[in-house]
Coordinates of C-alpha atoms in Angstrom, one line a residue:
M3 CA -29.4 140.9 -10.1
P4 CA -32.2 142.8 -8.3
I5 CA -33.0 142.0 -4.7
I6 CA -36.6 142.5 -3.6
G7 CA -38.3 141.8 -0.3
L8 CA -41.5 141.4 1.5
L9 CA -42.0 142.2 5.2
K10 CA -45.1 140.9 7.0
A11 CA -45.3 142.5 10.5
K12 CA -46.6 140.3 13.3
T13 CA -47.0 137.3 11.1
Y14 CA -45.6 134.0 12.3
R15 CA -44.9 130.7 10.5
D16 CA -42.9 127.8 11.9
S17 CA -39.6 126.7 10.3
V18 CA -41.1 123.8 8.3
A19 CA -43.7 126.1 6.7
L20 CA -41.0 128.7 6.0
M21 CA -38.8 126.1 4.3
V22 CA -41.7 124.9 2.2
L23 CA -42.4 128.6 1.3
S24 CA -38.8 129.3 0.4
S25 CA -38.7 126.2 -1.8
A26 CA -41.9 127.0 -3.6
L27 CA -40.7 130.6 -4.3
S28 CA -37.4 129.3 -5.5
E29 CA -39.2 127.4 -8.2
T30 CA -41.2 130.5 -9.4
A31 CA -40.3 131.9 -12.8
G32 CA -37.7 134.7 -12.6
V33 CA -36.5 133.8 -9.1
V34 CA -32.8 133.0 -8.7
Q35 CA -32.9 132.4 -4.9
A36 CA -35.4 132.9 -2.1
S37 CA -35.4 132.9 1.6
A38 CA -38.4 133.2 4.0
M39 CA -37.5 133.6 7.7
M40 CA -38.7 135.1 10.9
G41 CA -36.9 138.4 11.7
T42 CA -34.7 137.3 14.6
P43 CA -31.3 138.9 14.8
A44 CA -29.6 135.6 13.8
N45 CA -31.9 135.1 10.8
L46 CA -31.3 138.7 9.6
E47 CA -27.6 138.1 9.8
I48 CA -28.1 135.0 7.6
M49 CA -30.2 136.9 5.1
H50 CA -27.5 139.7 5.0
A51 CA -24.8 137.1 4.4
T52 CA -26.7 135.6 1.5
G53 CA -27.3 139.0 0.0
L54 CA -31.1 138.8 0.4
L55 CA -31.6 141.4 3.2
T56 CA -33.6 144.4 1.9
P57 CA -33.8 147.7 3.9
D58 CA -37.4 147.0 4.9
C59 CA -36.6 143.5 6.2
A60 CA -33.5 144.9 8.0
R61 CA -35.9 146.7 10.4
A62 CA -37.9 143.5 11.1
G63 CA -38.3 142.2 14.6
P64 CA -38.6 138.5 15.9
N65 CA -42.4 138.5 15.4
D66 CA -42.1 139.7 11.8
L67 CA -41.8 137.5 8.7
C68 CA -39.3 138.4 6.1
I69 CA -39.0 137.2 2.5
G70 CA -35.9 138.0 0.5
L71 CA -35.8 137.3 -3.2
E72 CA -33.1 137.6 -5.9
V73 CA -34.8 137.9 -9.4
S74 CA -33.2 137.6 -12.7
D75 CA -34.8 140.8 -14.0
A76 CA -36.6 143.7 -12.4
A77 CA -39.5 143.0 -14.7
F78 CA -40.3 139.9 -12.6
A79 CA -40.5 141.8 -9.3
A80 CA -44.3 142.5 -9.3
S81 CA -45.3 139.0 -10.3
V82 CA -42.9 137.3 -7.9
L83 CA -44.1 139.5 -5.0
A84 CA -47.7 138.6 -5.9
E85 CA -46.8 134.9 -5.9
A86 CA -45.2 135.3 -2.5
E87 CA -48.4 136.9 -1.2
R88 CA -50.4 134.1 -2.7
L89 CA -48.2 131.3 -1.3
L90 CA -48.1 132.9 2.1
A91 CA -51.9 133.2 2.3
A92 CA -52.3 129.6 1.0
A93 CA -49.9 128.3 3.7
G94 CA -51.8 129.8 6.5
G95 CA -53.3 133.2 6.2
S96 CA -52.2 136.7 5.1
A97 CA -50.6 139.5 6.9
G98 CA -51.7 139.8 10.4
G99 CA -51.6 136.1 11.1
A100 CA -55.0 134.9 10.1
G101 CA -55.7 131.3 10.8
V102 CA -54.8 128.1 9.0
G103 CA -56.2 127.8 5.5
G104 CA -56.9 131.5 5.5
S105 CA -59.6 131.3 8.2
T106 CA -60.2 134.5 10.1
A107 CA -61.3 132.5 13.2
R108 CA -59.4 133.6 16.3
Q109 CA -56.4 131.4 16.8
P110 CA -54.4 131.0 20.1
R111 CA -51.4 133.3 20.0
T112 CA -49.5 131.7 22.9
L113 CA -48.8 128.2 24.0
R114 CA -50.6 128.8 27.3
S115 CA -53.8 129.9 25.4
A116 CA -53.5 127.0 23.1
A117 CA -53.3 124.6 26.0
R118 CA -56.4 126.2 27.6
A119 CA -58.3 126.0 24.3
R120 CA -57.4 122.3 23.9
A121 CA -57.6 120.8 27.4
D122 CA -57.4 117.3 25.9
A123 CA -54.0 117.9 24.3
N124 CA -51.0 116.1 25.9
L125 CA -48.2 117.1 23.5
A126 CA -46.8 120.4 22.1
L127 CA -44.8 120.6 18.9
I128 CA -42.5 123.5 19.2
S129 CA -40.9 125.0 16.1
V130 CA -39.7 128.5 16.8
P131 CA -36.2 130.1 16.4
G132 CA -33.8 128.4 18.8
E133 CA -33.2 131.3 21.1
Y134 CA -36.9 131.2 22.1
A135 CA -37.4 127.4 22.0
A136 CA -36.3 126.6 25.6
L137 CA -38.7 129.2 26.9
E138 CA -41.7 127.8 25.0
A139 CA -40.7 124.2 26.0
R140 CA -40.7 125.2 29.6
A141 CA -44.2 126.7 29.2
A142 CA -45.3 123.4 27.6
L143 CA -44.0 121.4 30.4
A144 CA -45.6 123.7 33.0
A145 CA -48.9 123.1 31.2
G146 CA -48.4 119.3 31.6
L147 CA -47.5 118.6 28.0
H148 CA -44.9 116.3 26.5
V149 CA -42.7 118.3 24.1
F150 CA -41.6 117.6 20.5
L151 CA -38.9 120.2 20.1
F152 CA -38.2 120.6 16.3
S153 CA -36.1 123.7 16.9
D154 CA -32.4 123.6 16.7
N155 CA -29.8 126.0 18.1
V156 CA -30.8 125.1 21.6
S157 CA -27.9 125.1 24.0
L158 CA -26.7 121.8 25.6
A159 CA -27.3 123.4 29.0
D160 CA -30.9 124.2 28.2
E161 CA -31.4 120.7 26.8
V162 CA -30.1 119.1 30.0
A163 CA -32.3 121.4 32.2
L164 CA -35.4 120.8 30.1
K165 CA -35.0 117.0 30.2
Q166 CA -34.3 117.1 33.9
E167 CA -37.5 119.1 34.5
A168 CA -39.5 116.8 32.2
A169 CA -38.2 113.8 34.2
E170 CA -39.4 115.3 37.4
L171 CA -42.8 115.9 35.9
G172 CA -43.1 112.5 34.3
L173 CA -43.0 114.0 30.8
L174 CA -40.8 113.6 27.7
V175 CA -38.8 116.2 25.8
M176 CA -38.2 114.9 22.3
G177 CA -35.3 117.0 21.0
P178 CA -34.1 119.6 20.5
D179 CA -33.5 119.3 16.8
C180 CA -35.8 116.3 16.7
G181 CA -36.8 115.8 13.1
T182 CA -39.2 112.9 13.4
A183 CA -41.6 110.9 15.6
I184 CA -44.7 108.8 15.3
V185 CA -46.9 109.0 18.4
G186 CA -49.7 106.5 18.0
E187 CA -50.8 107.3 14.4
A188 CA -49.7 110.9 14.5
P189 CA -46.6 111.8 12.4
L190 CA -44.6 114.6 13.8
G191 CA -42.0 116.5 11.7
F192 CA -40.6 114.4 8.9
A193 CA -42.2 111.0 9.1
N194 CA -43.5 108.1 7.0
A195 CA -46.9 106.5 6.7
V196 CA -46.4 103.1 8.4
R197 CA -48.7 100.4 9.6
R198 CA -49.7 100.2 13.2
G199 CA -48.2 97.2 15.0
P200 CA -46.4 95.8 18.0
I201 CA -42.9 97.3 17.4
G202 CA -41.8 100.4 19.4
V203 CA -38.8 102.4 18.2
V204 CA -36.6 104.9 20.1
G205 CA -34.0 106.8 18.1
S206 CA -31.5 109.6 18.5
S207 CA -31.2 109.5 14.7
G208 CA -33.9 111.2 12.6
T209 CA -33.5 109.6 9.2
G210 CA -32.4 106.4 10.8
L211 CA -35.7 106.3 12.6
Q212 CA -37.5 107.0 9.3
E213 CA -35.5 104.2 7.5
I214 CA -36.2 101.6 10.2
T215 CA -39.9 102.3 10.5
S216 CA -40.3 102.3 6.7
Q217 CA -38.4 99.0 6.5
I218 CA -40.6 97.5 9.2
H219 CA -43.7 98.5 7.2
R220 CA -42.3 97.1 3.9
L221 CA -41.4 93.8 5.7
G222 CA -45.0 93.4 6.7
G223 CA -44.6 94.6 10.3
G224 CA -46.1 97.5 12.2
V225 CA -45.1 100.3 14.6
S226 CA -46.8 101.2 17.9
H227 CA -44.8 104.4 18.5
A228 CA -41.5 105.8 17.2
I229 CA -40.0 108.3 19.6
G230 CA -37.2 110.6 18.5
T231 CA -34.9 111.9 21.2
G232 CA -32.7 114.5 19.5
G233 CA -29.1 113.7 18.4
R234 CA -27.3 114.7 21.6
D235 CA -29.4 112.6 24.0
L236 CA -26.8 109.9 24.5
Y237 CA -24.1 112.5 25.2
G238 CA -22.6 112.1 28.7
A239 CA -24.0 115.4 29.8
V240 CA -27.6 114.6 28.8
G241 CA -27.3 111.0 30.1
G242 CA -29.9 109.5 27.7
R243 CA -32.7 111.0 29.8
T244 CA -35.3 110.9 27.0
F245 CA -34.0 107.6 25.5
L246 CA -34.3 105.8 28.8
A247 CA -37.7 107.4 29.6
A248 CA -39.0 106.4 26.2
I249 CA -37.9 102.8 26.8
D250 CA -39.7 102.9 30.2
A251 CA -42.9 104.2 28.5
L252 CA -42.8 101.5 25.8
A253 CA -42.1 98.9 28.4
V254 CA -45.5 99.5 30.0
D255 CA -47.3 100.1 26.8
P256 CA -49.5 97.1 26.1
A257 CA -49.5 97.8 22.4
T258 CA -45.7 97.4 22.3
Q259 CA -44.3 93.9 22.3
V260 CA -40.8 94.4 20.8
L261 CA -38.5 97.3 21.3
V262 CA -35.9 98.8 18.9
G263 CA -33.2 101.3 19.9
I264 CA -31.1 103.2 17.3
A265 CA -28.5 105.7 18.4
K266 CA -25.9 108.0 17.0
P267 CA -22.5 107.7 18.6
G268 CA -22.7 108.6 22.3
D269 CA -21.1 108.1 25.6
A270 CA -20.1 104.5 26.3
A271 CA -21.6 104.5 29.8
V272 CA -24.9 105.9 28.5
E273 CA -25.0 103.2 25.8
R274 CA -24.5 100.5 28.5
A275 CA -27.4 102.1 30.5
V276 CA -29.6 101.8 27.3
L277 CA -28.7 98.1 27.1
D278 CA -29.5 97.6 30.8
R279 CA -32.9 99.4 30.4
L280 CA -33.9 97.4 27.3
A281 CA -33.0 94.2 29.1
A282 CA -35.0 95.2 32.2
T283 CA -38.2 95.6 30.1
G284 CA -38.4 91.9 29.7
K285 CA -39.6 92.4 26.1
P286 CA -37.6 91.2 23.1
S287 CA -35.3 94.1 22.1
V288 CA -33.0 95.1 19.3
V289 CA -30.4 97.8 19.3
Y290 CA -28.2 99.4 16.6
F291 CA -25.5 101.9 17.6
L292 CA -24.0 103.7 14.6
G293 CA -20.7 104.1 16.3
G294 CA -20.4 100.4 17.0
A295 CA -21.4 98.6 20.2
D296 CA -20.0 96.3 22.8
A297 CA -21.3 93.0 21.4
A298 CA -20.5 91.1 24.7
A299 CA -22.4 93.7 26.7
A300 CA -25.5 93.3 24.4
T301 CA -25.3 89.5 24.4
S302 CA -25.0 89.3 28.2
R303 CA -28.2 91.3 28.5
S304 CA -30.0 89.2 25.9
V305 CA -30.4 92.3 23.6
T306 CA -30.2 91.5 19.9
L307 CA -27.3 93.6 18.4
A308 CA -28.0 94.5 14.8
V309 CA -25.2 95.3 12.3
D310 CA -27.1 97.9 10.3
L311 CA -30.4 99.7 9.9
E312 CA -32.0 97.0 7.7
H313 CA -30.8 94.2 9.9
A314 CA -32.4 96.0 12.9
A315 CA -35.7 96.2 11.1
R316 CA -35.5 92.5 10.1
C317 CA -34.7 91.4 13.6
A318 CA -37.6 93.4 15.0
V319 CA -40.1 92.0 12.6
A320 CA -38.9 88.4 13.2
L321 CA -39.1 88.9 17.0
A322 CA -42.6 90.3 16.6
N323 CA -43.6 87.2 14.7
G324 CA -42.2 84.9 17.4
E325 CA -39.2 83.9 15.2
P326 CA -35.5 84.1 16.0
P327 CA -33.6 87.1 14.7
P328 CA -32.1 86.5 11.3
P329 CA -28.3 86.5 10.8
P330 CA -26.5 89.5 9.4
P331 CA -26.9 90.2 5.7
D332 CA -25.1 88.0 3.2
P333 CA -22.1 90.0 2.0
D334 CA -22.3 88.2 -1.4
E335 CA -25.3 90.2 -2.4
A336 CA -23.5 93.6 -2.1
E337 CA -20.4 92.0 -3.7
G338 CA -22.4 90.9 -6.7
V339 CA -23.9 94.3 -7.3
A340 CA -20.5 96.0 -6.7
R341 CA -18.8 93.8 -9.3
Q342 CA -21.5 94.7 -11.9
I343 CA -20.9 98.4 -11.3
V344 CA -17.1 98.2 -11.4
M345 CA -17.1 96.2 -14.7
G346 CA -18.8 99.1 -16.4
L347 CA -16.3 101.8 -15.3
L348 CA -13.2 103.1 -17.1
P349 CA -9.8 102.8 -15.4
K350 CA -9.7 106.4 -14.5
Q351 CA -13.1 106.2 -12.7
R352 CA -11.8 105.3 -9.3
A353 CA -13.9 107.5 -6.9
V354 CA -17.1 106.9 -5.0
R355 CA -19.1 109.9 -4.0
G356 CA -22.2 110.2 -1.8
L357 CA -24.6 113.1 -1.8
F358 CA -27.1 112.7 1.1
A359 CA -30.1 114.5 2.5
G360 CA -30.2 112.3 5.6
G361 CA -27.4 112.7 8.1
T362 CA -27.6 109.2 9.6
L363 CA -27.8 107.6 6.1
A364 CA -24.7 109.5 5.1
Q365 CA -22.9 108.2 8.3
E366 CA -24.0 104.7 7.6
A367 CA -22.5 104.8 4.1
A368 CA -19.3 106.5 5.4
S369 CA -18.9 103.7 8.0
A370 CA -19.4 101.0 5.3
V371 CA -16.9 102.5 2.9
S372 CA -14.2 103.0 5.7
R373 CA -14.8 99.4 6.9
A374 CA -14.5 98.0 3.4
L375 CA -11.2 99.9 2.9
G376 CA -9.9 98.8 6.2
V377 CA -9.4 102.4 7.4
A378 CA -10.4 103.3 10.9
S379 CA -10.7 107.0 10.3
L380 CA -13.4 108.6 8.2
A381 CA -11.0 111.3 6.9
D382 CA -7.4 111.3 5.7
G383 CA -7.2 115.0 5.1
A384 CA -9.0 118.3 5.1
S385 CA -12.6 118.0 4.3
R386 CA -15.3 120.5 3.4
A387 CA -18.3 121.3 5.6
G388 CA -20.7 118.4 5.9
E389 CA -18.2 115.9 4.5
V390 CA -18.6 112.8 6.7
L391 CA -16.1 110.7 4.7
K392 CA -12.9 111.8 2.9
I393 CA -10.6 108.9 2.2
G394 CA -8.4 109.1 -0.9
P395 CA -10.6 109.9 -3.9
H396 CA -13.8 108.9 -2.0
G397 CA -16.1 111.4 -0.3
I398 CA -19.5 111.4 1.3
L399 CA -21.4 114.7 1.9
D400 CA -24.3 115.3 4.3
L401 CA -26.2 118.1 2.6
G402 CA -28.5 118.3 5.6
D403 CA -25.6 119.7 7.6
D404 CA -26.2 123.1 9.2
A405 CA -23.6 124.5 6.8
Y406 CA -26.0 123.9 3.9
T407 CA -29.4 124.6 5.6
R408 CA -28.5 127.9 7.2
G409 CA -30.8 130.4 5.4
R410 CA -32.1 127.9 2.9
P411 CA -34.5 124.9 2.9
H412 CA -33.4 121.5 3.9
P413 CA -32.6 119.2 0.9
L414 CA -35.5 117.0 2.0
I415 CA -37.7 119.9 0.8
D416 CA -35.6 121.7 -1.8
P417 CA -33.5 119.5 -4.2
R418 CA -31.7 122.2 -6.0
L419 CA -28.5 122.2 -4.0
R420 CA -28.0 118.4 -4.4
N421 CA -28.9 118.6 -8.1
A422 CA -26.1 121.1 -8.5
E423 CA -23.7 118.9 -6.6
L424 CA -24.7 115.9 -8.7
T425 CA -23.9 117.6 -12.0
A426 CA -20.7 119.0 -10.5
E427 CA -19.5 115.5 -9.5
A428 CA -20.5 114.1 -12.9
A429 CA -18.2 116.6 -14.6
R430 CA -15.2 115.0 -12.8
D431 CA -13.4 112.2 -14.8
E432 CA -12.5 110.2 -11.7
V433 CA -16.0 109.7 -10.4
G434 CA -17.5 106.3 -11.2
L435 CA -20.3 105.9 -8.6
I436 CA -22.6 108.4 -7.0
L437 CA -24.6 107.3 -4.0
L438 CA -27.9 109.0 -3.2
D439 CA -30.8 108.8 -0.7
V440 CA -34.4 109.7 -1.5
I441 CA -36.6 110.3 1.4
L442 CA -40.4 110.3 1.2
G443 CA -43.1 111.2 3.8
T444 CA -44.7 114.1 5.5
G445 CA -42.6 117.3 5.2
S446 CA -40.5 116.1 2.3
H447 CA -40.7 117.3 -1.3
A448 CA -44.0 116.3 -3.0
D449 CA -42.1 114.5 -5.8
P450 CA -38.4 114.0 -4.7
A451 CA -37.6 111.5 -7.5
G452 CA -39.2 113.7 -10.1
A453 CA -37.2 116.7 -8.9
L454 CA -34.0 114.7 -9.0
T455 CA -34.3 113.0 -12.3
P456 CA -33.4 116.0 -14.6
A457 CA -30.1 116.3 -12.8
V458 CA -29.6 112.5 -13.1
L459 CA -30.2 112.6 -16.8
D460 CA -27.8 115.6 -17.2
A461 CA -25.1 113.8 -15.2
R462 CA -25.3 110.6 -17.1
A463 CA -25.3 112.5 -20.4
M464 CA -22.2 114.4 -19.4
A465 CA -20.4 111.1 -18.6
Q466 CA -21.6 109.5 -21.9
A467 CA -20.3 112.5 -23.9
R468 CA -16.8 111.7 -22.8
G469 CA -17.2 107.9 -23.4
A470 CA -17.8 107.0 -19.7
S471 CA -20.7 105.3 -17.9
L472 CA -21.6 107.0 -14.6
E473 CA -23.3 104.7 -12.1
I474 CA -25.9 106.3 -9.8
L475 CA -27.0 104.1 -6.9
A476 CA -30.0 105.1 -4.7
S477 CA -32.1 103.9 -1.8
L478 CA -35.6 105.0 -1.1
C479 CA -36.8 105.7 2.5
G480 CA -40.6 105.5 2.6
T481 CA -43.6 103.4 2.0
E482 CA -46.3 102.9 -0.6
D483 CA -48.7 104.6 1.8
D484 CA -46.6 107.9 1.7
A485 CA -48.2 110.6 -0.4
Q486 CA -45.3 110.4 -2.9
G487 CA -45.8 106.6 -3.3
Y488 CA -42.7 104.3 -3.0
G489 CA -43.4 102.4 -6.2
R490 CA -44.0 105.5 -8.3
Q491 CA -40.8 107.2 -7.0
R492 CA -38.8 104.1 -7.6
A493 CA -40.0 103.8 -11.2
L494 CA -39.1 107.4 -11.9
L495 CA -35.5 106.8 -10.7
E496 CA -35.1 103.5 -12.6
D497 CA -36.5 105.0 -15.8
A498 CA -33.8 107.6 -15.5
G499 CA -31.1 104.9 -15.3
V500 CA -30.6 105.0 -11.5
R501 CA -29.8 101.6 -9.9
V502 CA -32.2 101.4 -6.9
V503 CA -31.6 98.9 -4.0
R504 CA -34.1 98.0 -1.2
S505 CA -32.3 99.7 1.7
S506 CA -29.8 102.4 2.7
S507 CA -27.8 99.6 4.4
L508 CA -27.5 97.6 1.1
A509 CA -26.6 100.7 -0.8
A510 CA -23.9 101.5 1.8
A511 CA -22.5 98.0 1.6
V512 CA -22.4 98.1 -2.2
A513 CA -20.6 101.5 -2.2
G514 CA -18.1 100.1 0.3
R515 CA -17.4 97.1 -1.9
V516 CA -17.1 99.3 -5.0
A517 CA -14.5 101.4 -3.2
A518 CA -12.6 98.2 -2.1
L519 CA -12.7 96.7 -5.6
L520 CA -11.4 99.9 -7.2
A521 CA -8.6 100.0 -4.6
E522 CA -7.7 96.4 -5.5
V523 CA -7.6 97.2 -9.2
E524 CA -5.5 100.3 -8.6
G525 CA -3.2 98.4 -6.2

């Protein structure tokens, strides 16, 4: 099929804007695949590998914007390029880098000039290709700004150095690869519309932070600040510098009365330091470590240890209301739903599969399934890229893994990859349950449930055609105040036959029990 391209010299868009542009172009009539990227050497290699690098774009430099398009017929070329120009202009100006909304007003072209133009600013959001991100972050710190570092592909050594420098200056570096934060009422990256309130959250987990803040909102509570740290912050080399500094900041924040910490697996000594710091605040605190935690260490420090994301949110809301933390969730609820699911399956349907956009939510489900099966490891054989669980017939895939987002939009923005995986799984006789997450909020697809339902209907029809009933179980991360609307998105999924539960934690528990029940039947 024909490959066409568009090169915009000295035109910059950040990675989120480029992902949105790529997704919009992908949905244009006649387009087979699309990629919009800045012309860094690494990005040009990706475009070459995906077959979308045209000779013009091959000459691009890091300050040039490249769009590569595969079209189904050459007759579409002119209209598709015109649409690319239109979308690019609508997203923030035409060639030459005119301002936001197409304004021709002079815009700052460097971080330093932006800081001079906005002397009242105290935070810089940096979203540039990874090889330049550390340099810009250092410039922001030098200007006295906290840093939200959305960029990935920043070395661990640079992360350590940046966070050390920030600590010396009394500033925070959130990231790198920090996908979400809510500072005051300002959402940064992917974030949800949540009520203001007394609960402060610190997290090294992006979608985990989104799930907890959304749950707090839906439980009637509110959030003072939600501070992302980047997924490596609790590594031994980094030492939890941002996590600990964020706890210190929330400890002296009069608007924060309860603290919540959520962390991906990290160094045991750093996790103990987090518990010590939470205890030292003197404020009621809750912590959830995805890799498990030392319960005795938490208890000795009077820190409430949650067993999953939903439990962490419930504990925080209870503490904010002056009530004792609730007990862990009743396993009978998940058991009941799981038995309903298993009763509708054929004997050959013995596999649980998960297709996730959120990495933490995928890990939460993987842990639940492995625990339910009594298996310590998350893999009993070779697994494909992004597969966070591979035990027997069961598998859980994180489609937000770098292997699937290199050169293409994240599945939070573009549903096509997951839709294709969904119909592929539905074609397999052994699959009985497919587990999904649907994430709302800023940065996410404008209608994620609507974009997913055609594939859901196709998948269910495929199963029905061979006399089987395919169960699809989903959780929604978001609130009614998100632009997509929690209730509207839930209704779309349920109308398509999806079983929707109230949290990612309950969905994970149900999937685990389904896997265990299927193993009992088989055994």
